[in-house]
mmCIF file of C-alpha atoms in Angstrom:
data_model
loop_
_atom_site.group_PDB
_atom_site.id
_atom_site.type_symbol
_atom_site.label_atom_id
_atom_site.label_comp_id
_atom_site.label_asym_id
_atom_site.label_seq_id
_atom_site.Cartn_x
_atom_site.Cartn_y
_atom_site.Cartn_z
ATOM 1 C CA MET F 1399 -18.684 -19.034 -29.021
ATOM 2 C CA PRO F 1400 -15.332 -18.028 -27.589
ATOM 3 C CA ILE F 1401 -15.310 -16.285 -24.009
ATOM 4 C CA ALA F 1402 -14.721 -12.542 -24.291
ATOM 5 C CA THR F 1403 -11.526 -11.341 -22.876
ATOM 6 C CA ASP F 1404 -13.145 -9.353 -20.362
ATOM 7 C CA ASP F 1405 -15.633 -12.180 -19.135
ATOM 8 C CA PRO F 1406 -15.373 -12.373 -15.227
ATOM 9 C CA ARG F 1407 -15.223 -16.061 -15.300
ATOM 10 C CA LEU F 1408 -11.638 -15.868 -16.781
ATOM 11 C CA PRO F 1409 -8.747 -15.608 -14.141
ATOM 12 C CA ARG F 1410 -7.825 -11.978 -13.336
ATOM 13 C CA THR F 1411 -4.245 -10.645 -14.084
ATOM 14 C CA TYR F 1412 -3.008 -8.853 -10.963
ATOM 15 C CA GLU F 1413 -1.160 -5.800 -11.344
ATOM 16 C CA ALA F 1414 0.146 -4.295 -7.911
ATOM 17 C CA ALA F 1415 -0.402 -0.672 -7.068
ATOM 18 C CA SER F 1416 2.320 1.523 -8.373
ATOM 19 C CA ALA F 1417 2.210 3.658 -5.206
ATOM 20 C CA ARG F 1418 2.610 0.680 -2.951
ATOM 21 C CA TYR F 1419 5.648 2.041 -1.047
ATOM 22 C CA ASP F 1420 4.016 5.359 -0.275
ATOM 23 C CA ASP F 1421 2.087 4.780 2.620
ATOM 24 C CA VAL F 1422 3.796 2.426 5.173
ATOM 25 C CA PRO F 1423 7.067 3.373 7.043
ATOM 26 C CA PHE F 1424 9.869 0.841 6.998
ATOM 27 C CA GLN F 1425 12.150 0.125 9.818
ATOM 28 C CA ARG F 1426 15.391 -1.999 9.888
ATOM 29 C CA ALA F 1427 15.481 -5.274 11.875
ATOM 30 C CA GLY F 1428 18.093 -4.788 14.478
ATOM 31 C CA ARG F 1429 21.509 -4.542 13.311
ATOM 32 C CA SER F 1430 20.801 -6.369 9.840
ATOM 33 C CA GLY F 1431 20.130 -5.177 6.338
ATOM 34 C CA VAL F 1432 16.476 -6.131 6.270
ATOM 35 C CA GLN F 1433 13.935 -3.518 6.703
ATOM 36 C CA LEU F 1434 10.376 -4.358 7.337
ATOM 37 C CA PRO F 1435 7.097 -2.442 6.905
ATOM 38 C CA LYS F 1436 6.174 -1.165 10.676
ATOM 39 C CA VAL F 1437 2.687 -3.132 10.304
ATOM 40 C CA SER F 1438 2.754 -6.690 8.829
ATOM 41 C CA LEU F 1439 -0.308 -9.142 7.840
ATOM 42 C CA GLY F 1440 -0.347 -12.395 9.925
ATOM 43 C CA LEU F 1441 -2.286 -15.358 8.574
ATOM 44 C CA TRP F 1442 -2.687 -16.918 12.038
ATOM 45 C CA GLN F 1443 -6.494 -16.680 11.746
ATOM 46 C CA ASN F 1444 -9.022 -15.957 8.795
ATOM 47 C CA PHE F 1445 -6.986 -17.881 6.401
ATOM 48 C CA GLY F 1446 -8.208 -21.235 6.807
ATOM 49 C CA ARG F 1447 -10.746 -23.284 4.767
ATOM 50 C CA ASP F 1448 -13.597 -21.854 6.786
ATOM 51 C CA ARG F 1449 -13.197 -18.610 4.799
ATOM 52 C CA SER F 1450 -13.818 -17.651 1.193
ATOM 53 C CA PHE F 1451 -10.636 -17.799 -0.731
ATOM 54 C CA GLU F 1452 -11.702 -14.860 -2.733
ATOM 55 C CA THR F 1453 -11.917 -12.678 0.354
ATOM 56 C CA GLN F 1454 -8.583 -14.093 1.575
ATOM 57 C CA ARG F 1455 -6.895 -13.199 -1.792
ATOM 58 C CA GLU F 1456 -8.499 -9.798 -1.882
ATOM 59 C CA ILE F 1457 -7.054 -9.051 1.728
ATOM 60 C CA LEU F 1458 -3.585 -10.294 0.717
ATOM 61 C CA LEU F 1459 -3.507 -8.375 -2.513
ATOM 62 C CA HIS F 1460 -4.752 -5.150 -0.632
ATOM 63 C CA ALA F 1461 -2.173 -5.505 1.874
ATOM 64 C CA PHE F 1462 0.511 -5.596 -0.855
ATOM 65 C CA ASP F 1463 -0.865 -2.946 -2.706
ATOM 66 C CA ARG F 1464 -0.709 -0.748 0.385
ATOM 67 C CA GLY F 1465 2.976 -1.604 1.115
ATOM 68 C CA ILE F 1466 2.352 -4.578 3.766
ATOM 69 C CA VAL F 1467 5.057 -6.796 2.005
ATOM 70 C CA HIS F 1468 5.717 -8.901 5.070
ATOM 71 C CA ILE F 1469 3.570 -12.059 5.522
ATOM 72 C CA ASP F 1470 3.689 -13.996 8.686
ATOM 73 C CA LEU F 1471 2.667 -17.734 8.712
ATOM 74 C CA ALA F 1472 3.149 -20.969 10.731
ATOM 75 C CA ASN F 1473 2.932 -24.615 9.746
ATOM 76 C CA ASN F 1474 -0.303 -25.008 11.904
ATOM 77 C CA TYR F 1475 -2.239 -21.979 11.122
ATOM 78 C CA GLY F 1476 -5.522 -22.616 9.550
ATOM 79 C CA PRO F 1477 -8.106 -24.390 10.314
ATOM 80 C CA PRO F 1478 -7.137 -26.916 9.521
ATOM 81 C CA TYR F 1479 -3.492 -27.325 10.256
ATOM 82 C CA GLY F 1480 -1.460 -26.195 6.927
ATOM 83 C CA SER F 1481 -4.482 -24.408 5.366
ATOM 84 C CA ALA F 1482 -3.006 -20.824 5.664
ATOM 85 C CA GLU F 1483 0.033 -21.784 4.060
ATOM 86 C CA ALA F 1484 -2.143 -23.318 1.427
ATOM 87 C CA THR F 1485 -4.217 -20.308 0.957
ATOM 88 C CA PHE F 1486 -1.145 -18.177 0.588
ATOM 89 C CA GLY F 1487 0.294 -20.615 -1.993
ATOM 90 C CA ALA F 1488 -2.876 -20.235 -4.057
ATOM 91 C CA ALA F 1489 -2.631 -16.563 -3.671
ATOM 92 C CA LEU F 1490 0.904 -16.538 -5.095
ATOM 93 C CA ASP F 1491 -0.258 -18.922 -7.745
ATOM 94 C CA SER F 1492 -2.991 -16.580 -8.528
ATOM 95 C CA GLY F 1493 -0.851 -13.731 -9.723
ATOM 96 C CA LEU F 1494 1.107 -12.700 -6.697
ATOM 97 C CA ASP F 1495 4.169 -14.776 -7.423
ATOM 98 C CA ARG F 1496 5.439 -12.306 -9.986
ATOM 99 C CA TYR F 1497 6.208 -10.197 -6.920
ATOM 100 C CA ARG F 1498 7.914 -12.864 -4.795
ATOM 101 C CA ASP F 1499 11.220 -10.824 -4.506
ATOM 102 C CA GLU F 1500 9.256 -7.827 -2.973
ATOM 103 C CA LEU F 1501 7.534 -10.008 -0.399
ATOM 104 C CA PHE F 1502 9.082 -10.950 2.826
ATOM 105 C CA VAL F 1503 7.414 -14.514 3.786
ATOM 106 C CA THR F 1504 8.056 -15.920 7.257
ATOM 107 C CA THR F 1505 6.843 -19.350 8.721
ATOM 108 C CA LYS F 1506 7.355 -21.230 11.816
ATOM 109 C CA ALA F 1507 7.412 -24.574 13.354
ATOM 110 C CA GLY F 1508 7.272 -25.718 17.001
ATOM 111 C CA TYR F 1509 3.668 -26.715 18.048
ATOM 112 C CA ASP F 1510 1.593 -29.767 17.292
ATOM 113 C CA MET F 1511 1.396 -30.393 13.602
ATOM 114 C CA TRP F 1512 0.865 -34.059 13.071
ATOM 115 C CA PRO F 1513 0.781 -37.141 14.954
ATOM 116 C CA GLY F 1514 3.812 -38.988 16.746
ATOM 117 C CA PRO F 1515 6.767 -37.818 18.390
ATOM 118 C CA PHE F 1516 8.341 -36.227 15.233
ATOM 119 C CA GLY F 1517 5.183 -33.795 14.610
ATOM 120 C CA ASP F 1518 5.909 -31.388 17.405
ATOM 121 C CA GLY F 1519 8.760 -29.651 19.305
ATOM 122 C CA GLY F 1520 12.216 -28.663 18.477
ATOM 123 C CA SER F 1521 14.110 -31.493 16.911
ATOM 124 C CA ARG F 1522 15.927 -31.560 13.827
ATOM 125 C CA LYS F 1523 13.752 -34.138 12.298
ATOM 126 C CA TYR F 1524 10.445 -31.970 12.847
ATOM 127 C CA LEU F 1525 12.004 -28.755 11.804
ATOM 128 C CA VAL F 1526 13.547 -29.962 8.581
ATOM 129 C CA ARG F 1527 10.619 -31.830 7.545
ATOM 130 C CA SER F 1528 8.087 -29.302 8.552
ATOM 131 C CA LEU F 1529 9.804 -26.413 6.521
ATOM 132 C CA GLU F 1530 9.893 -28.758 3.461
ATOM 133 C CA GLN F 1531 6.166 -29.430 3.587
ATOM 134 C CA SER F 1532 5.453 -25.700 4.301
ATOM 135 C CA LEU F 1533 7.337 -24.676 1.086
ATOM 136 C CA THR F 1534 5.321 -27.252 -0.971
ATOM 137 C CA ARG F 1535 2.068 -25.781 0.567
ATOM 138 C CA MET F 1536 3.177 -22.206 -0.102
ATOM 139 C CA LYS F 1537 4.563 -22.850 -3.729
ATOM 140 C CA THR F 1538 7.736 -21.183 -3.028
ATOM 141 C CA ASP F 1539 11.318 -22.568 -3.047
ATOM 142 C CA TYR F 1540 12.449 -20.561 0.073
ATOM 143 C CA VAL F 1541 11.036 -18.454 2.978
ATOM 144 C CA ASP F 1542 12.666 -15.214 4.178
ATOM 145 C CA VAL F 1543 12.628 -16.255 8.037
ATOM 146 C CA PHE F 1544 12.059 -19.712 9.583
ATOM 147 C CA TYR F 1545 11.271 -19.476 13.166
ATOM 148 C CA SER F 1546 11.464 -21.864 15.927
ATOM 149 C CA HIS F 1547 8.078 -21.231 17.379
ATOM 150 C CA ARG F 1548 8.618 -22.321 20.781
ATOM 151 C CA VAL F 1549 10.964 -23.654 23.218
ATOM 152 C CA ASP F 1550 11.055 -27.470 23.403
ATOM 153 C CA PRO F 1551 11.980 -28.338 26.899
ATOM 154 C CA ASP F 1552 12.500 -32.037 25.665
ATOM 155 C CA THR F 1553 15.174 -31.202 22.888
ATOM 156 C CA PRO F 1554 18.545 -29.568 23.596
ATOM 157 C CA LEU F 1555 18.602 -26.086 22.498
ATOM 158 C CA GLU F 1556 21.899 -26.944 20.602
ATOM 159 C CA GLU F 1557 19.937 -29.269 18.461
ATOM 160 C CA THR F 1558 17.348 -26.806 17.601
ATOM 161 C CA MET F 1559 19.664 -23.943 16.736
ATOM 162 C CA SER F 1560 21.895 -26.385 14.814
ATOM 163 C CA ALA F 1561 18.946 -27.319 12.628
ATOM 164 C CA LEU F 1562 18.029 -23.723 11.940
ATOM 165 C CA VAL F 1563 21.804 -23.101 11.021
ATOM 166 C CA ASP F 1564 21.619 -26.081 8.479
ATOM 167 C CA ILE F 1565 18.342 -24.736 7.078
ATOM 168 C CA VAL F 1566 19.854 -21.336 6.280
ATOM 169 C CA ARG F 1567 22.870 -23.211 4.737
ATOM 170 C CA SER F 1568 20.610 -25.037 2.531
ATOM 171 C CA GLY F 1569 18.972 -21.769 1.063
ATOM 172 C CA LYS F 1570 15.410 -22.845 2.287
ATOM 173 C CA ALA F 1571 15.373 -19.949 4.491
ATOM 174 C CA LEU F 1572 17.389 -16.783 4.325
ATOM 175 C CA TYR F 1573 17.220 -15.884 7.880
ATOM 176 C CA VAL F 1574 16.171 -17.441 11.153
ATOM 177 C CA GLY F 1575 13.882 -16.325 13.988
ATOM 178 C CA ILE F 1576 12.694 -17.472 17.364
ATOM 179 C CA SER F 1577 9.221 -16.976 18.928
ATOM 180 C CA ASN F 1578 7.893 -16.986 22.473
ATOM 181 C CA TYR F 1579 11.461 -17.627 23.860
ATOM 182 C CA PRO F 1580 11.996 -16.080 27.444
ATOM 183 C CA ALA F 1581 14.935 -13.698 27.721
ATOM 184 C CA PRO F 1582 17.557 -16.097 28.915
ATOM 185 C CA LEU F 1583 16.865 -18.714 26.334
ATOM 186 C CA ALA F 1584 16.773 -16.170 23.629
ATOM 187 C CA ARG F 1585 20.245 -15.044 24.651
ATOM 188 C CA GLN F 1586 21.522 -18.820 24.493
ATOM 189 C CA ALA F 1587 19.975 -19.166 21.010
ATOM 190 C CA HIS F 1588 21.536 -15.855 19.887
ATOM 191 C CA ASP F 1589 24.816 -17.211 21.008
ATOM 192 C CA LEU F 1590 24.573 -20.484 19.715
ATOM 193 C CA LEU F 1591 23.724 -19.400 16.264
ATOM 194 C CA ALA F 1592 26.517 -16.865 16.167
ATOM 195 C CA ALA F 1593 28.936 -19.345 16.933
ATOM 196 C CA ASP F 1594 27.965 -20.876 13.672
ATOM 197 C CA GLY F 1595 27.945 -17.489 11.965
ATOM 198 C CA VAL F 1596 24.298 -17.107 11.618
ATOM 199 C CA ARG F 1597 22.463 -14.127 12.805
ATOM 200 C CA LEU F 1598 19.239 -14.127 14.933
ATOM 201 C CA LEU F 1599 17.157 -11.599 12.789
ATOM 202 C CA LEU F 1600 13.851 -11.562 14.767
ATOM 203 C CA HIS F 1601 12.284 -12.514 17.842
ATOM 204 C CA GLN F 1602 8.401 -12.805 17.875
ATOM 205 C CA PRO F 1603 6.788 -12.038 21.150
ATOM 206 C CA ARG F 1604 3.255 -11.313 22.134
ATOM 207 C CA TYR F 1605 2.861 -7.478 23.011
ATOM 208 C CA SER F 1606 -0.036 -5.174 23.502
ATOM 209 C CA LEU F 1607 -1.411 -2.603 26.054
ATOM 210 C CA PHE F 1608 -2.730 -5.456 27.850
ATOM 211 C CA ASP F 1609 0.483 -7.589 27.664
ATOM 212 C CA ARG F 1610 3.606 -5.815 28.594
ATOM 213 C CA ALA F 1611 5.628 -8.860 29.926
ATOM 214 C CA PRO F 1612 8.517 -8.292 27.159
ATOM 215 C CA GLU F 1613 9.308 -4.973 28.598
ATOM 216 C CA ALA F 1614 10.805 -6.580 31.595
ATOM 217 C CA GLU F 1615 13.536 -8.658 30.390
ATOM 218 C CA LEU F 1616 13.156 -9.455 26.699
ATOM 219 C CA PHE F 1617 13.037 -5.934 25.020
ATOM 220 C CA PRO F 1618 16.344 -4.855 27.050
ATOM 221 C CA LEU F 1619 17.945 -7.952 25.794
ATOM 222 C CA LEU F 1620 16.996 -7.286 22.094
ATOM 223 C CA ARG F 1621 18.270 -3.734 22.424
ATOM 224 C CA GLU F 1622 21.535 -5.030 23.713
ATOM 225 C CA LEU F 1623 22.100 -7.983 21.039
ATOM 226 C CA GLN F 1624 20.549 -5.744 18.459
ATOM 227 C CA ILE F 1625 17.818 -8.049 17.297
ATOM 228 C CA GLY F 1626 14.548 -6.867 15.564
ATOM 229 C CA SER F 1627 11.317 -7.954 16.883
ATOM 230 C CA ALA F 1628 7.929 -8.629 15.167
ATOM 231 C CA VAL F 1629 5.372 -8.462 17.859
ATOM 232 C CA PHE F 1630 1.970 -10.426 17.524
ATOM 233 C CA SER F 1631 -1.430 -9.773 18.971
ATOM 234 C CA PRO F 1632 -1.173 -5.989 19.416
ATOM 235 C CA LEU F 1633 -4.941 -5.913 19.450
ATOM 236 C CA ALA F 1634 -5.007 -8.557 22.202
ATOM 237 C CA GLN F 1635 -7.102 -10.842 20.167
ATOM 238 C CA GLY F 1636 -9.550 -8.215 19.626
ATOM 239 C CA LEU F 1637 -10.068 -7.137 23.210
ATOM 240 C CA LEU F 1638 -8.287 -3.972 22.033
ATOM 241 C CA THR F 1639 -11.341 -2.941 19.785
ATOM 242 C CA ARG F 1640 -14.840 -1.619 20.668
ATOM 243 C CA LYS F 1641 -16.222 -4.917 19.750
ATOM 244 C CA TYR F 1642 -16.839 -5.931 23.494
ATOM 245 C CA ILE F 1643 -17.088 -2.379 24.973
ATOM 246 C CA ASP F 1644 -20.873 -3.005 26.046
ATOM 247 C CA GLY F 1645 -19.849 -6.211 27.698
ATOM 248 C CA ASP F 1646 -21.685 -8.406 24.966
ATOM 249 C CA VAL F 1647 -20.109 -11.174 22.986
ATOM 250 C CA PRO F 1648 -21.351 -10.802 19.444
ATOM 251 C CA ALA F 1649 -22.151 -14.070 17.458
ATOM 252 C CA ASP F 1650 -19.363 -13.582 14.949
ATOM 253 C CA SER F 1651 -16.600 -12.335 17.179
ATOM 254 C CA ARG F 1652 -13.433 -14.184 18.258
ATOM 255 C CA ALA F 1653 -14.566 -14.314 21.584
ATOM 256 C CA ALA F 1654 -17.577 -16.411 20.536
ATOM 257 C CA ASN F 1655 -15.549 -18.702 17.915
ATOM 258 C CA SER F 1656 -11.874 -18.925 19.170
ATOM 259 C CA HIS F 1657 -10.393 -21.060 21.773
ATOM 260 C CA PHE F 1658 -7.668 -18.593 21.902
ATOM 261 C CA LEU F 1659 -10.272 -16.141 23.550
ATOM 262 C CA ASN F 1660 -13.668 -16.508 25.203
ATOM 263 C CA GLY F 1661 -16.182 -14.382 26.990
ATOM 264 C CA SER F 1662 -14.715 -15.093 30.315
ATOM 265 C CA ALA F 1663 -12.135 -12.324 29.259
ATOM 266 C CA LEU F 1664 -14.962 -9.718 29.517
ATOM 267 C CA THR F 1665 -14.563 -9.027 33.275
ATOM 268 C CA ASP F 1666 -15.374 -5.553 34.974
ATOM 269 C CA GLY F 1667 -11.743 -4.857 35.071
ATOM 270 C CA TYR F 1668 -11.612 -5.326 31.348
ATOM 271 C CA LEU F 1669 -14.564 -3.346 30.492
ATOM 272 C CA GLU F 1670 -13.224 -0.443 32.947
ATOM 273 C CA ARG F 1671 -9.956 -0.574 30.896
ATOM 274 C CA ILE F 1672 -11.032 -0.713 27.497
ATOM 275 C CA ARG F 1673 -13.759 2.250 28.168
ATOM 276 C CA GLY F 1674 -10.778 4.287 29.422
ATOM 277 C CA ILE F 1675 -8.763 3.590 26.447
ATOM 278 C CA ASP F 1676 -11.583 4.389 24.116
ATOM 279 C CA ARG F 1677 -11.720 7.743 25.945
ATOM 280 C CA VAL F 1678 -8.130 8.372 25.331
ATOM 281 C CA ALA F 1679 -8.218 7.241 21.637
ATOM 282 C CA GLN F 1680 -11.247 9.660 20.873
ATOM 283 C CA GLU F 1681 -9.182 12.409 22.490
ATOM 284 C CA ALA F 1682 -6.275 11.480 20.128
ATOM 285 C CA GLY F 1683 -8.484 11.416 17.165
ATOM 286 C CA LEU F 1684 -7.764 7.490 16.648
ATOM 287 C CA SER F 1685 -9.891 4.331 16.838
ATOM 288 C CA ILE F 1686 -8.862 1.879 19.368
ATOM 289 C CA PRO F 1687 -7.076 -0.454 17.132
ATOM 290 C CA GLN F 1688 -5.181 2.460 15.635
ATOM 291 C CA LEU F 1689 -4.285 3.657 19.076
ATOM 292 C CA ALA F 1690 -3.326 0.076 20.186
ATOM 293 C CA VAL F 1691 -0.869 -0.606 17.067
ATOM 294 C CA ALA F 1692 0.596 3.075 17.370
ATOM 295 C CA TRP F 1693 1.412 2.327 21.088
ATOM 296 C CA VAL F 1694 3.333 -0.943 20.287
ATOM 297 C CA LEU F 1695 5.376 0.816 17.570
ATOM 298 C CA ARG F 1696 6.208 3.767 19.955
ATOM 299 C CA ASP F 1697 9.395 1.885 20.911
ATOM 300 C CA PRO F 1698 12.059 1.282 18.087
ATOM 301 C CA VAL F 1699 12.700 -2.150 19.617
ATOM 302 C CA VAL F 1700 9.478 -3.091 17.913
ATOM 303 C CA THR F 1701 10.465 -3.369 14.171
ATOM 304 C CA THR F 1702 6.731 -4.345 13.097
ATOM 305 C CA ALA F 1703 3.548 -5.167 14.476
ATOM 306 C CA ILE F 1704 1.848 -8.263 12.997
ATOM 307 C CA VAL F 1705 -1.888 -7.544 12.599
ATOM 308 C CA GLY F 1706 -4.839 -10.015 11.452
ATOM 309 C CA ALA F 1707 -7.387 -9.131 9.235
ATOM 310 C CA SER F 1708 -10.798 -10.375 8.058
ATOM 311 C CA ARG F 1709 -11.484 -7.422 5.729
ATOM 312 C CA THR F 1710 -9.582 -4.900 3.784
ATOM 313 C CA SER F 1711 -10.638 -2.112 6.073
ATOM 314 C CA GLN F 1712 -8.725 -3.416 9.003
ATOM 315 C CA ILE F 1713 -5.639 -3.226 6.516
ATOM 316 C CA ASP F 1714 -6.410 0.389 6.087
ATOM 317 C CA ASP F 1715 -6.498 0.903 9.785
ATOM 318 C CA ALA F 1716 -3.092 -0.618 10.408
ATOM 319 C CA VAL F 1717 -1.647 1.381 7.511
ATOM 320 C CA ALA F 1718 -3.028 4.763 9.221
ATOM 321 C CA ALA F 1719 -1.726 3.570 12.673
ATOM 322 C CA SER F 1720 1.883 2.891 11.274
ATOM 323 C CA THR F 1721 2.490 6.676 10.729
ATOM 324 C CA VAL F 1722 0.911 7.827 13.936
ATOM 325 C CA GLU F 1723 3.335 9.454 16.440
ATOM 326 C CA LEU F 1724 1.640 9.408 19.919
ATOM 327 C CA SER F 1725 2.374 12.497 22.048
ATOM 328 C CA ALA F 1726 3.836 12.143 25.403
ATOM 329 C CA GLU F 1727 0.372 13.201 26.903
ATOM 330 C CA THR F 1728 -1.454 10.340 25.129
ATOM 331 C CA VAL F 1729 1.238 7.626 26.212
ATOM 332 C CA ALA F 1730 0.920 8.821 29.903
ATOM 333 C CA ALA F 1731 -2.848 8.842 29.735
ATOM 334 C CA LEU F 1732 -2.719 5.221 28.729
ATOM 335 C CA GLU F 1733 -0.829 4.079 31.710
ATOM 336 C CA GLU F 1734 -4.052 3.985 33.982
ATOM 337 C CA PHE F 1735 -5.578 1.633 31.812
ATOM 338 C CA ALA F 1736 -2.803 -0.506 30.517
ATOM 339 C CA ALA F 1737 -1.132 -3.456 32.034
ATOM 340 C CA PRO F 1738 1.652 -2.363 34.473
ATOM 341 C CA ALA F 1739 5.176 -2.277 32.733
ATOM 342 C CA GLY F 1740 6.617 -5.622 32.567
ATOM 343 C CA THR F 1741 3.267 -7.549 33.342
ATOM 344 C CA SER F 1742 0.170 -9.004 31.651
ATOM 345 C CA VAL F 1743 -3.618 -8.564 32.306
ATOM 346 C CA VAL F 1744 -4.623 -11.027 29.669
#
């Protein structure tokens, strides 16, 4: 007996929401022709093999339906390494690929990926081969931005930037970016790329209420050179939520399961800060995550805030935050509980 056309076992055809550009405002990245949604989806965590693909696909499609067209990855996102890119490739292959020209897909290389001297750092060998592998995993023939994920002190910056130039000229990336570069080396990277006629589109730094280090030197440089920024960890790895407000570590929380954050972060000082931020958020009629995302977006030097998600409701929170304009009074009230300008408390 043939299977009915509406049988749930058959692959589902994905049709994007017709109103997908109605909710999230877009902002131009520096002095370029690229406009990005003010919130973007990062696949740093929650998109490895330890999660259900159906849930991961649902989050990706829901994000696209809400106008989050920028998807941020790296070669070693997972776990295991490469699996987040493979997850994204599977999602593309299951119906999202028809919208590839509406997507802005970014990936990176710079940290440990495979054994030996050519699986880490900033050498031409590593960057070129890593991108080729990433494209295979993601089932796409190009990315919109390829980032140097970190400064490699053992590789001349000229070699790293020259490799990025040639990657753009090959058509395997349309633009280039850098991540985790301090301001002086970001300037050098910009100048080296510009000398070869390639614009540095984006810098990707960590930035949140608890980590304001970019305000000291990096953000002034990005304004001067008119470079966009895609900031990551606006929720400080989950510290800027109510999850730990009672001082406990839930068994399913990031502090219990991630080596990027652990329970030692839940100090008395942290609890005082997060409870103060919670009061400010309630007075503003926002959740802590909404307030935290709106706060990083208050300055136009931030083109987009990259958020993670383990469920679709977190996408909706980020979309809501993207349209919030914080009052001067709310911003001022947060100063007591945020890191001092230009410093970090995490």
